Amino acid sequence: MRSIIEYLKEIFNGVLSLLRGMRVTAGYFFRPSEIVTQKYPNNRKDLVMFERFKGEVVMPHNESNEHKCTGCGICEINCPNGTIEVISKTIVTEDGKKKRAIDRHIYRLGMCTFCALCVKTCPSNALAFSQKFEHAVFDRASLIKQLNKPGSQLMKGVE
Amino acid sequence: MEEKVEIIATDEKQEFIVNMGPQHPSTHGVLRLVVSLQGETVKNIQPHIGYIHRGIEKMCESITYPQIIHLTDRMDYLSAHQNNESVCLLVEKALEVDIPDRIKVIRTIMSELSRLQSHQLFWATFGMDLGGQTCYFYGLRDREMILDIFEETTGGRMIVSYNCPGGLMYDIHPNFQKRVKDFIKYFRKKLPEYDTILTGNVIFRERTSGIGPLTLQDAISYGITGPSARASGLSCDVRKHEPYSAYDKVKFNEVLFSEGDTYHRYMARNDEMRQSMNTIEQLIDNIPEGPYAVKMKPVIKLPEGEYFQRVETARGELGLFVISDGNKNPYRVKFRSPNFVNLGVLNHLAKGFKIADLIAIAGSLDFVIPDMDR
Amino acid sequence: MRFDFIASYVSAFTGPWWKFLYDFSLLTTPVHEWLNGSVSPFWTTVIEMVVVGVVFLLFYAVVGLFLVYAERKVCAFIQNRLGPNRIGPYGIFQTIADLVKLLFKEIIPIKNADSLLFNIAPYIVIIVNFMALAAIPYANGLHAIDFNIGIFYILAVSSMSVVGVLLAGWSSNSKYSLIGAMRSGAQIVSYELSIGLALITIVILSGTMQLSEIVEAQRTGWFIFKGHIPAIIAFIIYVISSTAEINRGPFDMAEAESELTAGYHTEYSGIKFAFFYLAEYINMFIVASIAATMFLGGWMPFHIGNLEGFNMVMDFIPPFIWYIGKTFFIIWIIMLFKWTFPRLRIDQLLTLEWKYLLPINLVNILVMSFLVLKGWHF
Amino acid sequence: MSNEWLVLFFILGAIFVGLVPVFSGIVAPKSFNPQKNDPYECGVPTEGITWLQFNVGYYLFAILFLIFDVETVLVFPWAVVMKEVGMTAFVEIVIFFFILGLGLLYAWKKHALIWE
Amino acid sequence: MDNKQLEDFIKSIDQDLEVRIGKQFTEVIVPPAKLYSLARQLRENEEAQFDFMFNLSGVDYGHDLGVVYHLRSTVHNHSIVLKTRTSDRENPQIDSLAGIWETANLHEREVYDLLGIRFTNHPDLRRLFLDSSWGFPLRKDYVDDINIVTK
């Protein structure tokens, strides 16, 4: 007799636990307001990434096409996997001194692991992360980018 | 003409061998299990790993200590923060750097958040392994909030790279405390739902209790750590035994069970989520003021010698063993990754159970394959 | 002759034009008589067959596609997602797009597979489906075949689908499929019993196996209310075991995607895979309509005792809507099962059947027959 | 409508599933690749032979199913006439179910209901 | 036992063993021939009870190949490090400890795979990550012109 009561109790508790679970899921079914999906490509316009989001490394330029990169190559040394290549040249400044300056700052997005060591160690804060996150391209070659814009110059006052 | 092959065997010695993985929905990555079956019963399991072996240990030998951090992110991607912490703690210990309290507290909060999101993902995938697909979405929905917290402060969602030798990469974001508190409030409401859907469910109970029991002796012998071992009663929480960061300042319980079956491995993680929330709540309101990083030398060189640092990741004890020859690159780095060690016990646990149980057992050990392969 | 037809036509439509919605024989009988009068009986049958055939094919396709869409939407809402929302408003054309895509997919033959059985398996599954659909009363007078052993026939036919599943799994030459087939064999065979016994409980109450009569007998009240406790128990058992019978979660042992990737239809590609997929949903529709017919009064509206006004309003809703509404309610419940519960293990599945459902069912039948004898039902 | 209509539904199903793959075969692309026709086994070649004898613990369930399915078939006609025959029918079915229940209990106690 | 007591304890087992107290652990340098018996005693001795092997790493010391064992006792909560090394680079052989600690099984396979140290009496010594076409990449003299690019 006792075993029969146990048996019925087991069934009752089992069904009860199942019904509790169903109440949760059915509850969500009737509360579409809790849907969390983003309609991604449609909300592209008002999709704002966090300001610290590590999208890709960029070199900010100001309006007069000036950047802060002195071409010291610290970012290249700090990069763990050879993402960055700094090609520098020697220029002659106005007061006649020879000075090292950047020719091309090559950044290979396909190799970048977003460890932020380059941005962090840059002595003149020349590098930054952009919020761009759609990196897919059809051609791998276009993942190799030159960060300094053509014709750009070192900002005044940055050593 | 295709050659005729014998396709129906009557030989009884033939084994029914099924490859589970590398492309299988429940191996959580590219783990390959060669399972020999007797009917539905598992006779033997041969794990094959190495599909994503990247040679992280070899790579570490040619890069500097701050650069190692970005590799540790990619081992156990669910405990990225704790992995980073292990390197930082080791370097700081070796150089005898004094770390301000602010850094310690932030590190503790971040690693508890990290553990929380890892356990959420465990809950989600474990439910899915057992066939309850909705769990997956609920788990990920709540995990998303932690990832947002990470992203706001560190700029990365999973690959956080937030630690660096001597402190942190950046200071916490101004919204950090508010967001964490909001999340705790939200998750305290959602966690009972987890229990209703899965823990209390009679089918779930039947599927997991008594399945794949791991005794204390076996857990010790196989070197199991983390929640999987604590479910068997092995007290192995590094946070208690060798407190690092701010763990000596917070109160939390080490979740211990004695049964060691799949259900208790699940429960250990489930309870740890509550413990993590308690820990975070204790710290979040009293983050001390101070710098977020200590000024380190530009080139970090460890004194010659051998160093060992343990941290408690979400899956168990991560040991970092470094031999330094005084250069800026380590001479030898060995990661004692919890998943790699936990894999060894799979055959022992699942033998004699059914295929469906194998999935449950493998799920309850909570494998992250890149951590195995390194 | 022509005049006779017109007379009967006129008499049929003396009421409002939508009157046939409430009694489909008002539409079918005149058409039948007109055909009989204008052409020979042979051609009458041929024409009617073609018409019914086309209607059923359309119905089959529409129900199948709609259920796939509904499942995706329902599970999406349960899981806090949006579900398909790109093709058409609210994504309603998503399944049609999927069907077209599957149609244009290559059918891959499997090395060393038993090609005859491999190809024949989807046929069996689909044909069985069609034959079961034939005997369901959709509305007042909308009934392709009205057997006097209707419920028995549906049981017999629908249990044949296990043959298709077994063949599919066995012939694929894949280990996952084989395990899936073995599981589904044991599973469907077992749950056949519970379905039968649960339906017997209702047959005792109704005293007939003819589906139209069973529906008619529920004019005064649905059987789930008439037979109160034993009928409710039988209903629960029926829903559980029919979920198992159609291989749906939490009883989807044969597919078990986390264990067997896709179970018995792992190796099927393109449109053949679509057949299995479609058959699964039509099966769901069939078991739900049987549940609606046997327990929830088929197309009968919901009446409460002597509340004339309420009953009038209920009567105003066409029977077909009632039938579809009830069926979809059951389908919704079955979907909720799948998206809430974890999967059982094969031995637990059999334990559930043999140690729980079967004994309860046997006792339930006795209780029901006792109630009927004593007249303790409503 | 008469029962011969079943033939229609049989033919209908056959035509439906017969024609659609033919259509699909015409419009679908074809390409050859030696790995493509392999049975799926998670991306590695199948080890050993698929069709070999293995124990699925079917037998007892098949026997039990046979017993109970025959019983279902027997009970269906009984259920139809149960109301008219009355008490006699009830007593008979009680006896019948009692014997059947004993059989189930026997199988239960003998652990025949456990899938190996 | 603290580090000093451990040193005395090891000395009591075998006088010839070289014991060093390092920054964190007591380190014992064992010749491969004595490794198995020492490990067995450490595991079974009531006072020591090193039942938990939490790390095993193979090291290439340049001329020697070595293995470092990190042991802990879950009972007494003390740790010890065993180190062994062999100068045979062609066919290095070290006793397997998989019979004492099950966890050594996978660890030793890993060391075999990456450093090529053969563990005698190992139950299942196969390559773990890589296939047989690879050399032993964690050795310092491993050359791979294609996959390893040095700056």
PDB file of N, CA and C in Angstrom, chain D residues 48-115:
ATOM      1  N   GLY D  48      34.994   0.714 -39.264  1.00  0.00           N
ATOM      2  CA  GLY D  48      34.316  -0.571 -39.180  1.00  0.00           C
ATOM      3  C   GLY D  48      33.057  -0.577 -40.020  1.00  0.00           C
ATOM      4  N   ILE D  49      32.213  -1.521 -39.737  1.00  0.00           N
ATOM      5  CA  ILE D  49      31.053  -1.774 -40.564  1.00  0.00           C
ATOM      6  C   ILE D  49      29.812  -1.325 -39.824  1.00  0.00           C
ATOM      7  N   THR D  50      28.896  -0.724 -40.565  1.00  0.00           N
ATOM      8  CA  THR D  50      27.687  -0.224 -39.912  1.00  0.00           C
ATOM      9  C   THR D  50      26.714  -1.347 -39.576  1.00  0.00           C
ATOM     10  N   TRP D  51      26.512  -2.203 -40.544  1.00  0.00           N
ATOM     11  CA  TRP D  51      25.462  -3.203 -40.340  1.00  0.00           C
ATOM     12  C   TRP D  51      26.021  -4.441 -39.670  1.00  0.00           C
ATOM     13  N   LEU D  52      26.214  -4.344 -38.416  1.00  0.00           N
ATOM     14  CA  LEU D  52      26.647  -5.549 -37.716  1.00  0.00           C
ATOM     15  C   LEU D  52      25.664  -5.856 -36.597  1.00  0.00           C
ATOM     16  N   GLN D  53      25.734  -7.106 -36.189  1.00  0.00           N
ATOM     17  CA  GLN D  53      24.770  -7.520 -35.173  1.00  0.00           C
ATOM     18  C   GLN D  53      25.094  -6.832 -33.868  1.00  0.00           C
ATOM     19  N   PHE D  54      24.116  -6.186 -33.311  1.00  0.00           N
ATOM     20  CA  PHE D  54      24.344  -5.718 -31.947  1.00  0.00           C
ATOM     21  C   PHE D  54      23.047  -5.761 -31.167  1.00  0.00           C
ATOM     22  N   ASN D  55      23.252  -5.839 -29.884  1.00  0.00           N
ATOM     23  CA  ASN D  55      22.143  -6.116 -28.998  1.00  0.00           C
ATOM     24  C   ASN D  55      21.411  -4.823 -28.680  1.00  0.00           C
ATOM     25  N   VAL D  56      20.134  -4.757 -29.011  1.00  0.00           N
ATOM     26  CA  VAL D  56      19.386  -3.563 -28.657  1.00  0.00           C
ATOM     27  C   VAL D  56      18.342  -3.836 -27.596  1.00  0.00           C
ATOM     28  N   GLY D  57      18.316  -5.024 -27.054  1.00  0.00           N
ATOM     29  CA  GLY D  57      17.390  -5.304 -25.963  1.00  0.00           C
ATOM     30  C   GLY D  57      15.938  -5.154 -26.358  1.00  0.00           C
ATOM     31  N   TYR D  58      15.679  -5.497 -27.584  1.00  0.00           N
ATOM     32  CA  TYR D  58      14.372  -5.324 -28.169  1.00  0.00           C
ATOM     33  C   TYR D  58      13.382  -6.397 -27.760  1.00  0.00           C
ATOM     34  N   TYR D  59      13.921  -7.602 -27.666  1.00  0.00           N
ATOM     35  CA  TYR D  59      13.104  -8.809 -27.752  1.00  0.00           C
ATOM     36  C   TYR D  59      11.950  -8.804 -26.752  1.00  0.00           C
ATOM     37  N   LEU D  60      12.292  -8.515 -25.509  1.00  0.00           N
ATOM     38  CA  LEU D  60      11.261  -8.579 -24.473  1.00  0.00           C
ATOM     39  C   LEU D  60      10.176  -7.548 -24.730  1.00  0.00           C
ATOM     40  N   PHE D  61      10.615  -6.383 -25.187  1.00  0.00           N
ATOM     41  CA  PHE D  61       9.611  -5.358 -25.440  1.00  0.00           C
ATOM     42  C   PHE D  61       8.706  -5.751 -26.595  1.00  0.00           C
ATOM     43  N   ALA D  62       9.310  -6.405 -27.579  1.00  0.00           N
ATOM     44  CA  ALA D  62       8.502  -6.840 -28.711  1.00  0.00           C
ATOM     45  C   ALA D  62       7.436  -7.834 -28.259  1.00  0.00           C
ATOM     46  N   ILE D  63       7.843  -8.764 -27.405  1.00  0.00           N
ATOM     47  CA  ILE D  63       6.881  -9.761 -26.908  1.00  0.00           C
ATOM     48  C   ILE D  63       5.780  -9.087 -26.107  1.00  0.00           C
ATOM     49  N   LEU D  64       6.210  -8.193 -25.210  1.00  0.00           N
ATOM     50  CA  LEU D  64       5.222  -7.507 -24.380  1.00  0.00           C
ATOM     51  C   LEU D  64       4.278  -6.686 -25.235  1.00  0.00           C
ATOM     52  N   PHE D  65       4.870  -6.021 -26.221  1.00  0.00           N
ATOM     53  CA  PHE D  65       4.043  -5.202 -27.095  1.00  0.00           C
ATOM     54  C   PHE D  65       3.005  -6.060 -27.790  1.00  0.00           C
ATOM     55  N   LEU D  66       3.441  -7.228 -28.241  1.00  0.00           N
ATOM     56  CA  LEU D  66       2.527  -8.128 -28.940  1.00  0.00           C
ATOM     57  C   LEU D  66       1.335  -8.457 -28.045  1.00  0.00           C
ATOM     58  N   ILE D  67       1.645  -8.827 -26.796  1.00  0.00           N
ATOM     59  CA  ILE D  67       0.576  -9.186 -25.864  1.00  0.00           C
ATOM     60  C   ILE D  67      -0.402  -8.034 -25.722  1.00  0.00           C
ATOM     61  N   PHE D  68       0.153  -6.858 -25.446  1.00  0.00           N
ATOM     62  CA  PHE D  68      -0.731  -5.750 -25.110  1.00  0.00           C
ATOM     63  C   PHE D  68      -1.426  -5.180 -26.337  1.00  0.00           C
ATOM     64  N   ASP D  69      -0.780  -5.312 -27.476  1.00  0.00           N
ATOM     65  CA  ASP D  69      -1.436  -4.787 -28.668  1.00  0.00           C
ATOM     66  C   ASP D  69      -2.617  -5.649 -29.053  1.00  0.00           C
ATOM     67  N   VAL D  70      -2.433  -6.940 -28.937  1.00  0.00           N
ATOM     68  CA  VAL D  70      -3.559  -7.842 -29.197  1.00  0.00           C
ATOM     69  C   VAL D  70      -4.689  -7.527 -28.235  1.00  0.00           C
ATOM     70  N   GLU D  71      -4.281  -7.237 -27.006  1.00  0.00           N
ATOM     71  CA  GLU D  71      -5.261  -6.899 -25.983  1.00  0.00           C
ATOM     72  C   GLU D  71      -6.040  -5.647 -26.390  1.00  0.00           C
ATOM     73  N   THR D  72      -5.306  -4.641 -26.907  1.00  0.00           N
ATOM     74  CA  THR D  72      -5.987  -3.420 -27.342  1.00  0.00           C
ATOM     75  C   THR D  72      -7.018  -3.728 -28.414  1.00  0.00           C
ATOM     76  N   VAL D  73      -6.607  -4.555 -29.364  1.00  0.00           N
ATOM     77  CA  VAL D  73      -7.515  -4.903 -30.450  1.00  0.00           C
ATOM     78  C   VAL D  73      -8.758  -5.599 -29.898  1.00  0.00           C
ATOM     79  N   LEU D  74      -8.538  -6.447 -28.898  1.00  0.00           N
ATOM     80  CA  LEU D  74      -9.671  -7.151 -28.294  1.00  0.00           C
ATOM     81  C   LEU D  74     -10.593  -6.196 -27.555  1.00  0.00           C
ATOM     82  N   VAL D  75      -9.987  -5.236 -26.914  1.00  0.00           N
ATOM     83  CA  VAL D  75     -10.784  -4.379 -26.039  1.00  0.00           C
ATOM     84  C   VAL D  75     -11.609  -3.380 -26.844  1.00  0.00           C
ATOM     85  N   PHE D  76     -11.125  -3.006 -28.028  1.00  0.00           N
ATOM     86  CA  PHE D  76     -11.863  -2.025 -28.820  1.00  0.00           C
ATOM     87  C   PHE D  76     -13.316  -2.433 -29.076  1.00  0.00           C
ATOM     88  N   PRO D  77     -13.573  -3.632 -29.628  1.00  0.00           N
ATOM     89  CA  PRO D  77     -14.976  -4.027 -29.826  1.00  0.00           C
ATOM     90  C   PRO D  77     -15.746  -4.106 -28.509  1.00  0.00           C
ATOM     91  N   TRP D  78     -15.043  -4.537 -27.500  1.00  0.00           N
ATOM     92  CA  TRP D  78     -15.703  -4.604 -26.184  1.00  0.00           C
ATOM     93  C   TRP D  78     -16.156  -3.211 -25.760  1.00  0.00           C
ATOM     94  N   ALA D  79     -15.264  -2.227 -26.002  1.00  0.00           N
ATOM     95  CA  ALA D  79     -15.581  -0.877 -25.574  1.00  0.00           C
ATOM     96  C   ALA D  79     -16.827  -0.356 -26.276  1.00  0.00           C
ATOM     97  N   VAL D  80     -17.000  -0.763 -27.534  1.00  0.00           N
ATOM     98  CA  VAL D  80     -18.150  -0.267 -28.282  1.00  0.00           C
ATOM     99  C   VAL D  80     -19.464  -0.798 -27.688  1.00  0.00           C
ATOM    100  N   VAL D  81     -19.447  -2.074 -27.349  1.00  0.00           N
ATOM    101  CA  VAL D  81     -20.703  -2.668 -26.886  1.00  0.00           C
ATOM    102  C   VAL D  81     -20.865  -2.630 -25.389  1.00  0.00           C
ATOM    103  N   MET D  82     -19.880  -2.098 -24.706  1.00  0.00           N
ATOM    104  CA  MET D  82     -19.874  -2.116 -23.248  1.00  0.00           C
ATOM    105  C   MET D  82     -21.164  -1.562 -22.653  1.00  0.00           C
ATOM    106  N   LYS D  83     -21.641  -0.438 -23.205  1.00  0.00           N
ATOM    107  CA  LYS D  83     -22.824   0.202 -22.645  1.00  0.00           C
ATOM    108  C   LYS D  83     -24.036  -0.715 -22.706  1.00  0.00           C
ATOM    109  N   GLU D  84     -24.184  -1.434 -23.846  1.00  0.00           N
ATOM    110  CA  GLU D  84     -25.391  -2.248 -24.037  1.00  0.00           C
ATOM    111  C   GLU D  84     -25.354  -3.509 -23.182  1.00  0.00           C
ATOM    112  N   VAL D  85     -24.163  -4.142 -23.138  1.00  0.00           N
ATOM    113  CA  VAL D  85     -24.115  -5.427 -22.417  1.00  0.00           C
ATOM    114  C   VAL D  85     -24.215  -5.208 -20.916  1.00  0.00           C
ATOM    115  N   GLY D  86     -23.588  -4.149 -20.427  1.00  0.00           N
ATOM    116  CA  GLY D  86     -23.753  -3.805 -19.025  1.00  0.00           C
ATOM    117  C   GLY D  86     -22.805  -4.517 -18.094  1.00  0.00           C
ATOM    118  N   MET D  87     -23.320  -4.924 -16.948  1.00  0.00           N
ATOM    119  CA  MET D  87     -22.489  -5.427 -15.849  1.00  0.00           C
ATOM    120  C   MET D  87     -21.645  -6.626 -16.264  1.00  0.00           C
ATOM    121  N   THR D  88     -22.226  -7.526 -17.044  1.00  0.00           N
ATOM    122  CA  THR D  88     -21.476  -8.716 -17.464  1.00  0.00           C
ATOM    123  C   THR D  88     -20.166  -8.308 -18.132  1.00  0.00           C
ATOM    124  N   ALA D  89     -20.259  -7.357 -19.021  1.00  0.00           N
ATOM    125  CA  ALA D  89     -19.073  -6.907 -19.747  1.00  0.00           C
ATOM    126  C   ALA D  89     -18.046  -6.351 -18.785  1.00  0.00           C
ATOM    127  N   PHE D  90     -18.531  -5.606 -17.800  1.00  0.00           N
ATOM    128  CA  PHE D  90     -17.603  -5.001 -16.846  1.00  0.00           C
ATOM    129  C   PHE D  90     -16.848  -6.067 -16.063  1.00  0.00           C
ATOM    130  N   VAL D  91     -17.612  -7.069 -15.575  1.00  0.00           N
ATOM    131  CA  VAL D  91     -16.969  -8.134 -14.794  1.00  0.00           C
ATOM    132  C   VAL D  91     -15.961  -8.878 -15.661  1.00  0.00           C
ATOM    133  N   GLU D  92     -16.351  -9.125 -16.890  1.00  0.00           N
ATOM    134  CA  GLU D  92     -15.435  -9.840 -17.783  1.00  0.00           C
ATOM    135  C   GLU D  92     -14.132  -9.068 -17.970  1.00  0.00           C
ATOM    136  N   ILE D  93     -14.279  -7.759 -18.204  1.00  0.00           N
ATOM    137  CA  ILE D  93     -13.067  -6.987 -18.477  1.00  0.00           C
ATOM    138  C   ILE D  93     -12.222  -6.862 -17.224  1.00  0.00           C
ATOM    139  N   VAL D  94     -12.868  -6.851 -16.048  1.00  0.00           N
ATOM    140  CA  VAL D  94     -12.083  -6.811 -14.817  1.00  0.00           C
ATOM    141  C   VAL D  94     -11.231  -8.070 -14.717  1.00  0.00           C
ATOM    142  N   ILE D  95     -11.851  -9.205 -14.999  1.00  0.00           N
ATOM    143  CA  ILE D  95     -11.095 -10.460 -14.944  1.00  0.00           C
ATOM    144  C   ILE D  95      -9.955 -10.434 -15.968  1.00  0.00           C
ATOM    145  N   PHE D  96     -10.300  -9.972 -17.160  1.00  0.00           N
ATOM    146  CA  PHE D  96      -9.310  -9.927 -18.239  1.00  0.00           C
ATOM    147  C   PHE D  96      -8.126  -9.044 -17.867  1.00  0.00           C
ATOM    148  N   PHE D  97      -8.451  -7.872 -17.352  1.00  0.00           N
ATOM    149  CA  PHE D  97      -7.381  -6.942 -16.985  1.00  0.00           C
ATOM    150  C   PHE D  97      -6.590  -7.460 -15.798  1.00  0.00           C
ATOM    151  N   PHE D  98      -7.265  -8.196 -14.923  1.00  0.00           N
ATOM    152  CA  PHE D  98      -6.570  -8.748 -13.761  1.00  0.00           C
ATOM    153  C   PHE D  98      -5.470  -9.697 -14.235  1.00  0.00           C
ATOM    154  N   ILE D  99      -5.852 -10.586 -15.159  1.00  0.00           N
ATOM    155  CA  ILE D  99      -4.861 -11.534 -15.682  1.00  0.00           C
ATOM    156  C   ILE D  99      -3.732 -10.779 -16.382  1.00  0.00           C
ATOM    157  N   LEU D 100      -4.129  -9.784 -17.175  1.00  0.00           N
ATOM    158  CA  LEU D 100      -3.162  -8.982 -17.921  1.00  0.00           C
ATOM    159  C   LEU D 100      -2.222  -8.248 -16.964  1.00  0.00           C
ATOM    160  N   GLY D 101      -2.824  -7.694 -15.922  1.00  0.00           N
ATOM    161  CA  GLY D 101      -2.037  -6.976 -14.932  1.00  0.00           C
ATOM    162  C   GLY D 101      -1.046  -7.898 -14.256  1.00  0.00           C
ATOM    163  N   LEU D 102      -1.485  -9.117 -13.961  1.00  0.00           N
ATOM    164  CA  LEU D 102      -0.558 -10.084 -13.385  1.00  0.00           C
ATOM    165  C   LEU D 102       0.629 -10.297 -14.314  1.00  0.00           C
ATOM    166  N   GLY D 103       0.309 -10.402 -15.592  1.00  0.00           N
ATOM    167  CA  GLY D 103       1.385 -10.596 -16.574  1.00  0.00           C
ATOM    168  C   GLY D 103       2.364  -9.435 -16.545  1.00  0.00           C
ATOM    169  N   LEU D 104       1.826  -8.216 -16.498  1.00  0.00           N
ATOM    170  CA  LEU D 104       2.680  -7.027 -16.479  1.00  0.00           C
ATOM    171  C   LEU D 104       3.518  -7.005 -15.208  1.00  0.00           C
ATOM    172  N   LEU D 105       2.867  -7.338 -14.094  1.00  0.00           N
ATOM    173  CA  LEU D 105       3.556  -7.353 -12.811  1.00  0.00           C
ATOM    174  C   LEU D 105       4.693  -8.370 -12.836  1.00  0.00           C
ATOM    175  N   TYR D 106       4.417  -9.507 -13.455  1.00  0.00           N
ATOM    176  CA  TYR D 106       5.435 -10.552 -13.563  1.00  0.00           C
ATOM    177  C   TYR D 106       6.641 -10.017 -14.337  1.00  0.00           C
ATOM    178  N   ALA D 107       6.328  -9.397 -15.470  1.00  0.00           N
ATOM    179  CA  ALA D 107       7.416  -8.853 -16.296  1.00  0.00           C
ATOM    180  C   ALA D 107       8.187  -7.792 -15.511  1.00  0.00           C
ATOM    181  N   TRP D 108       7.432  -6.971 -14.762  1.00  0.00           N
ATOM    182  CA  TRP D 108       8.030  -5.917 -13.955  1.00  0.00           C
ATOM    183  C   TRP D 108       9.009  -6.503 -12.938  1.00  0.00           C
ATOM    184  N   LYS D 109       8.502  -7.491 -12.196  1.00  0.00           N
ATOM    185  CA  LYS D 109       9.331  -8.080 -11.143  1.00  0.00           C
ATOM    186  C   LYS D 109      10.518  -8.828 -11.715  1.00  0.00           C
ATOM    187  N   LYS D 110      10.350  -9.331 -12.923  1.00  0.00           N
ATOM    188  CA  LYS D 110      11.462 -10.059 -13.549  1.00  0.00           C
ATOM    189  C   LYS D 110      12.444  -9.109 -14.223  1.00  0.00           C
ATOM    190  N   HIS D 111      12.255  -7.822 -14.032  1.00  0.00           N
ATOM    191  CA  HIS D 111      13.112  -6.788 -14.624  1.00  0.00           C
ATOM    192  C   HIS D 111      13.135  -6.845 -16.144  1.00  0.00           C
ATOM    193  N   ALA D 112      12.020  -7.262 -16.707  1.00  0.00           N
ATOM    194  CA  ALA D 112      11.962  -7.287 -18.164  1.00  0.00           C
ATOM    195  C   ALA D 112      11.716  -5.892 -18.725  1.00  0.00           C
ATOM    196  N   LEU D 113      11.303  -4.976 -17.849  1.00  0.00           N
ATOM    197  CA  LEU D 113      10.958  -3.646 -18.342  1.00  0.00           C
ATOM    198  C   LEU D 113      12.138  -2.687 -18.291  1.00  0.00           C
ATOM    199  N   ILE D 114      13.338  -3.233 -18.156  1.00  0.00           N
ATOM    200  CA  ILE D 114      14.525  -2.375 -18.147  1.00  0.00           C
ATOM    201  C   ILE D 114      15.262  -2.567 -19.449  1.00  0.00           C
ATOM    202  N   TRP D 115      15.444  -1.479 -20.120  1.00  0.00           N
ATOM    203  CA  TRP D 115      16.147  -1.516 -21.412  1.00  0.00           C
ATOM    204  C   TRP D 115      17.643  -1.650 -21.135  1.00  0.00           C
TER     205      TRP D 115
END
